Amino acid sequence: MHIADPGAAPGRKAFSVDQFCSDHGISRATFYNLRQRGKGPTEMKVGTRTLISVEAAAEWRRRMETETSAA
């Protein structure tokens, strides 16, 4: 599955975990499973919130595509 650019929403600089999951078509359980295995996107903490920058989301998609094509 190829996602064109979910980070293209006007003015969006970062995703919450819920936004990231929704925009990338994965469940929260899958997100946390990927994170536990070291395969999740790079995260940042802002106060108590966990956010994923648009750039980190794009880099994660590239990594996932590379891993998929190498398999």
mmCIF file of N, CA and C in Angstrom:
data_model
loop_
_atom_site.group_PDB
_atom_site.id
_atom_site.type_symbol
_atom_site.label_atom_id
_atom_site.label_comp_id
_atom_site.label_asym_id
_atom_site.label_seq_id
_atom_site.Cartn_x
_atom_site.Cartn_y
_atom_site.Cartn_z
ATOM 1 N N MET A 1 0.846 -1.170 0.000
ATOM 2 C CA MET A 1 0.000 0.000 0.000
ATOM 3 C C MET A 1 0.892 1.234 0.000
ATOM 4 N N HIS A 2 0.611 2.173 -0.870
ATOM 5 C CA HIS A 2 1.380 3.410 -0.920
ATOM 6 C C HIS A 2 0.478 4.567 -0.531
ATOM 7 N N ILE A 3 0.921 5.360 0.419
ATOM 8 C CA ILE A 3 0.170 6.531 0.855
ATOM 9 C C ILE A 3 0.888 7.739 0.283
ATOM 10 N N ALA A 4 0.170 8.534 -0.525
ATOM 11 C CA ALA A 4 0.790 9.649 -1.230
ATOM 12 C C ALA A 4 1.527 10.586 -0.280
ATOM 13 N N ASP A 5 0.824 11.281 0.579
ATOM 14 C CA ASP A 5 1.455 12.148 1.569
ATOM 15 C C ASP A 5 0.436 12.588 2.591
ATOM 16 N N PRO A 6 0.182 11.756 3.607
ATOM 17 C CA PRO A 6 -0.794 12.130 4.613
ATOM 18 C C PRO A 6 -0.393 13.381 5.374
ATOM 19 N N GLY A 7 0.879 13.738 5.359
ATOM 20 C CA GLY A 7 1.334 14.931 6.061
ATOM 21 C C GLY A 7 1.048 16.215 5.315
ATOM 22 N N ALA A 8 0.344 16.127 4.201
ATOM 23 C CA ALA A 8 0.122 17.299 3.369
ATOM 24 C C ALA A 8 -1.025 18.189 3.836
ATOM 25 N N ALA A 9 -1.658 17.862 4.954
ATOM 26 C CA ALA A 9 -2.747 18.703 5.452
ATOM 27 C C ALA A 9 -2.211 20.113 5.674
ATOM 28 N N PRO A 10 -2.948 21.112 5.193
ATOM 29 C CA PRO A 10 -2.468 22.497 5.314
ATOM 30 C C PRO A 10 -2.135 22.868 6.756
ATOM 31 N N GLY A 11 -0.937 23.363 6.968
ATOM 32 C CA GLY A 11 -0.529 23.842 8.277
ATOM 33 C C GLY A 11 -0.105 22.772 9.263
ATOM 34 N N ARG A 12 -0.272 21.517 8.922
ATOM 35 C CA ARG A 12 0.098 20.458 9.873
ATOM 36 C C ARG A 12 1.611 20.370 9.977
ATOM 37 N N LYS A 13 2.095 20.402 11.215
ATOM 38 C CA LYS A 13 3.525 20.262 11.483
ATOM 39 C C LYS A 13 3.835 18.935 12.154
ATOM 40 N N ALA A 14 2.826 18.365 12.839
ATOM 41 C CA ALA A 14 3.046 17.118 13.569
ATOM 42 C C ALA A 14 1.729 16.377 13.727
ATOM 43 N N PHE A 15 1.846 15.075 13.930
ATOM 44 C CA PHE A 15 0.707 14.196 14.171
ATOM 45 C C PHE A 15 0.670 13.812 15.642
ATOM 46 N N SER A 16 -0.519 13.732 16.222
ATOM 47 C CA SER A 16 -0.659 13.011 17.486
ATOM 48 C C SER A 16 -0.586 11.530 17.120
ATOM 49 N N VAL A 17 -0.465 10.661 18.105
ATOM 50 C CA VAL A 17 -0.438 9.227 17.814
ATOM 51 C C VAL A 17 -1.728 8.822 17.109
ATOM 52 N N ASP A 18 -2.877 9.305 17.593
ATOM 53 C CA ASP A 18 -4.156 8.964 16.957
ATOM 54 C C ASP A 18 -4.220 9.459 15.513
ATOM 55 N N GLN A 19 -3.768 10.688 15.255
ATOM 56 C CA GLN A 19 -3.769 11.224 13.887
ATOM 57 C C GLN A 19 -2.849 10.409 12.988
ATOM 58 N N PHE A 20 -1.665 10.091 13.489
ATOM 59 C CA PHE A 20 -0.712 9.303 12.710
ATOM 60 C C PHE A 20 -1.326 7.964 12.325
ATOM 61 N N CYS A 21 -1.917 7.286 13.306
ATOM 62 C CA CYS A 21 -2.519 5.974 13.046
ATOM 63 C C CYS A 21 -3.645 6.086 12.028
ATOM 64 N N SER A 22 -4.514 7.058 12.215
ATOM 65 C CA SER A 22 -5.642 7.241 11.305
ATOM 66 C C SER A 22 -5.161 7.555 9.887
ATOM 67 N N ASP A 23 -4.235 8.490 9.770
ATOM 68 C CA ASP A 23 -3.752 8.903 8.446
ATOM 69 C C ASP A 23 -2.940 7.822 7.742
ATOM 70 N N HIS A 24 -2.350 6.903 8.501
ATOM 71 C CA HIS A 24 -1.527 5.854 7.905
ATOM 72 C C HIS A 24 -2.222 4.500 7.875
ATOM 73 N N GLY A 25 -3.469 4.466 8.306
ATOM 74 C CA GLY A 25 -4.259 3.238 8.197
ATOM 75 C C GLY A 25 -3.790 2.106 9.091
ATOM 76 N N ILE A 26 -3.258 2.449 10.265
ATOM 77 C CA ILE A 26 -2.839 1.416 11.211
ATOM 78 C C ILE A 26 -3.561 1.628 12.536
ATOM 79 N N SER A 27 -3.669 0.570 13.311
ATOM 80 C CA SER A 27 -4.301 0.674 14.625
ATOM 81 C C SER A 27 -3.280 1.180 15.647
ATOM 82 N N ARG A 28 -3.799 1.660 16.777
ATOM 83 C CA ARG A 28 -2.900 2.067 17.868
ATOM 84 C C ARG A 28 -2.068 0.870 18.331
ATOM 85 N N ALA A 29 -2.693 -0.315 18.368
ATOM 86 C CA ALA A 29 -1.964 -1.520 18.788
ATOM 87 C C ALA A 29 -0.785 -1.782 17.855
ATOM 88 N N THR A 30 -1.000 -1.626 16.545
ATOM 89 C CA THR A 30 0.086 -1.810 15.580
ATOM 90 C C THR A 30 1.167 -0.759 15.791
ATOM 91 N N PHE A 31 0.754 0.489 16.019
ATOM 92 C CA PHE A 31 1.714 1.568 16.276
ATOM 93 C C PHE A 31 2.615 1.215 17.453
ATOM 94 N N TYR A 32 2.006 0.805 18.571
ATOM 95 C CA TYR A 32 2.791 0.500 19.767
ATOM 96 C C TYR A 32 3.626 -0.765 19.586
ATOM 97 N N ASN A 33 3.130 -1.711 18.795
ATOM 98 C CA ASN A 33 3.910 -2.910 18.490
ATOM 99 C C ASN A 33 5.145 -2.536 17.670
ATOM 100 N N LEU A 34 4.966 -1.692 16.659
ATOM 101 C CA LEU A 34 6.102 -1.222 15.856
ATOM 102 C C LEU A 34 7.106 -0.491 16.737
ATOM 103 N N ARG A 35 6.606 0.363 17.617
ATOM 104 C CA ARG A 35 7.484 1.130 18.501
ATOM 105 C C ARG A 35 8.288 0.200 19.406
ATOM 106 N N GLN A 36 7.622 -0.798 19.955
ATOM 107 C CA GLN A 36 8.298 -1.741 20.849
ATOM 108 C C GLN A 36 9.417 -2.493 20.125
ATOM 109 N N ARG A 37 9.213 -2.771 18.826
ATOM 110 C CA ARG A 37 10.221 -3.485 18.032
ATOM 111 C C ARG A 37 11.268 -2.545 17.433
ATOM 112 N N GLY A 38 11.179 -1.244 17.734
ATOM 113 C CA GLY A 38 12.136 -0.279 17.203
ATOM 114 C C GLY A 38 11.881 0.096 15.762
ATOM 115 N N LYS A 39 10.660 -0.136 15.273
ATOM 116 C CA LYS A 39 10.332 0.137 13.872
ATOM 117 C C LYS A 39 9.314 1.262 13.715
ATOM 118 N N GLY A 40 9.001 1.942 14.794
ATOM 119 C CA GLY A 40 8.040 3.043 14.731
ATOM 120 C C GLY A 40 8.706 4.324 14.268
ATOM 121 N N PRO A 41 7.903 5.353 14.027
ATOM 122 C CA PRO A 41 8.464 6.642 13.636
ATOM 123 C C PRO A 41 9.167 7.311 14.820
ATOM 124 N N THR A 42 10.062 8.227 14.521
ATOM 125 C CA THR A 42 10.712 9.014 15.559
ATOM 126 C C THR A 42 9.660 9.890 16.227
ATOM 127 N N GLU A 43 9.672 9.899 17.541
ATOM 128 C CA GLU A 43 8.679 10.651 18.309
ATOM 129 C C GLU A 43 9.340 11.801 19.048
ATOM 130 N N MET A 44 8.523 12.780 19.429
ATOM 131 C CA MET A 44 8.987 13.853 20.302
ATOM 132 C C MET A 44 7.930 14.069 21.370
ATOM 133 N N LYS A 45 8.362 14.496 22.528
ATOM 134 C CA LYS A 45 7.444 14.805 23.618
ATOM 135 C C LYS A 45 7.320 16.318 23.719
ATOM 136 N N VAL A 46 6.085 16.789 23.779
ATOM 137 C CA VAL A 46 5.804 18.199 24.012
ATOM 138 C C VAL A 46 4.890 18.222 25.232
ATOM 139 N N GLY A 47 5.461 18.577 26.360
ATOM 140 C CA GLY A 47 4.718 18.434 27.611
ATOM 141 C C GLY A 47 4.467 16.951 27.837
ATOM 142 N N THR A 48 3.201 16.600 27.952
ATOM 143 C CA THR A 48 2.851 15.187 28.144
ATOM 144 C C THR A 48 2.446 14.509 26.847
ATOM 145 N N ARG A 49 2.385 15.278 25.757
ATOM 146 C CA ARG A 49 1.933 14.728 24.473
ATOM 147 C C ARG A 49 3.080 14.095 23.706
ATOM 148 N N THR A 50 2.763 12.991 23.044
ATOM 149 C CA THR A 50 3.700 12.348 22.126
ATOM 150 C C THR A 50 3.294 12.762 20.721
ATOM 151 N N LEU A 51 4.230 13.346 19.980
ATOM 152 C CA LEU A 51 3.954 13.811 18.623
ATOM 153 C C LEU A 51 4.957 13.210 17.651
ATOM 154 N N ILE A 52 4.518 13.110 16.396
ATOM 155 C CA ILE A 52 5.379 12.653 15.306
ATOM 156 C C ILE A 52 5.398 13.779 14.279
ATOM 157 N N SER A 53 6.569 14.320 13.999
ATOM 158 C CA SER A 53 6.646 15.413 13.025
ATOM 159 C C SER A 53 6.294 14.893 11.632
ATOM 160 N N VAL A 54 5.879 15.802 10.770
ATOM 161 C CA VAL A 54 5.569 15.445 9.386
ATOM 162 C C VAL A 54 6.811 14.839 8.731
ATOM 163 N N GLU A 55 7.978 15.388 9.034
ATOM 164 C CA GLU A 55 9.225 14.872 8.471
ATOM 165 C C GLU A 55 9.517 13.455 8.972
ATOM 166 N N ALA A 56 9.286 13.208 10.261
ATOM 167 C CA ALA A 56 9.515 11.869 10.817
ATOM 168 C C ALA A 56 8.548 10.862 10.206
ATOM 169 N N ALA A 57 7.308 11.291 9.952
ATOM 170 C CA ALA A 57 6.325 10.403 9.320
ATOM 171 C C ALA A 57 6.774 10.041 7.903
ATOM 172 N N ALA A 58 7.270 11.031 7.156
ATOM 173 C CA ALA A 58 7.734 10.774 5.787
ATOM 174 C C ALA A 58 8.942 9.834 5.793
ATOM 175 N N GLU A 59 9.857 10.038 6.743
ATOM 176 C CA GLU A 59 11.040 9.174 6.839
ATOM 177 C C GLU A 59 10.626 7.752 7.203
ATOM 178 N N TRP A 60 9.648 7.620 8.104
ATOM 179 C CA TRP A 60 9.138 6.300 8.497
ATOM 180 C C TRP A 60 8.533 5.588 7.290
ATOM 181 N N ARG A 61 7.747 6.302 6.477
ATOM 182 C CA ARG A 61 7.159 5.684 5.278
ATOM 183 C C ARG A 61 8.255 5.197 4.336
ATOM 184 N N ARG A 62 9.298 6.001 4.135
ATOM 185 C CA ARG A 62 10.413 5.585 3.267
ATOM 186 C C ARG A 62 11.078 4.319 3.815
ATOM 187 N N ARG A 63 11.307 4.283 5.132
ATOM 188 C CA ARG A 63 11.915 3.102 5.751
ATOM 189 C C ARG A 63 11.049 1.875 5.557
ATOM 190 N N MET A 64 9.737 2.021 5.777
ATOM 191 C CA MET A 64 8.823 0.892 5.646
ATOM 192 C C MET A 64 8.780 0.402 4.196
ATOM 193 N N GLU A 65 8.789 1.329 3.241
ATOM 194 C CA GLU A 65 8.793 0.941 1.826
ATOM 195 C C GLU A 65 10.084 0.203 1.481
ATOM 196 N N THR A 66 11.214 0.682 1.985
ATOM 197 C CA THR A 66 12.502 0.040 1.722
ATOM 198 C C THR A 66 12.530 -1.365 2.299
ATOM 199 N N GLU A 67 12.054 -1.514 3.543
ATOM 200 C CA GLU A 67 12.024 -2.839 4.173
ATOM 201 C C GLU A 67 11.109 -3.788 3.410
ATOM 202 N N THR A 68 9.981 -3.274 2.935
ATOM 203 C CA THR A 68 9.023 -4.103 2.208
ATOM 204 C C THR A 68 9.606 -4.552 0.872
ATOM 205 N N SER A 69 10.261 -3.632 0.159
ATOM 206 C CA SER A 69 10.805 -3.992 -1.153
ATOM 207 C C SER A 69 12.010 -4.923 -1.025
ATOM 208 N N ALA A 70 12.702 -4.886 0.111
ATOM 209 C CA ALA A 70 13.863 -5.751 0.319
ATOM 210 C C ALA A 70 13.456 -7.166 0.724
ATOM 211 N N ALA A 71 12.223 -7.317 1.178
ATOM 212 C CA ALA A 71 11.766 -8.637 1.667
ATOM 213 C C ALA A 71 11.448 -9.591 0.538
#
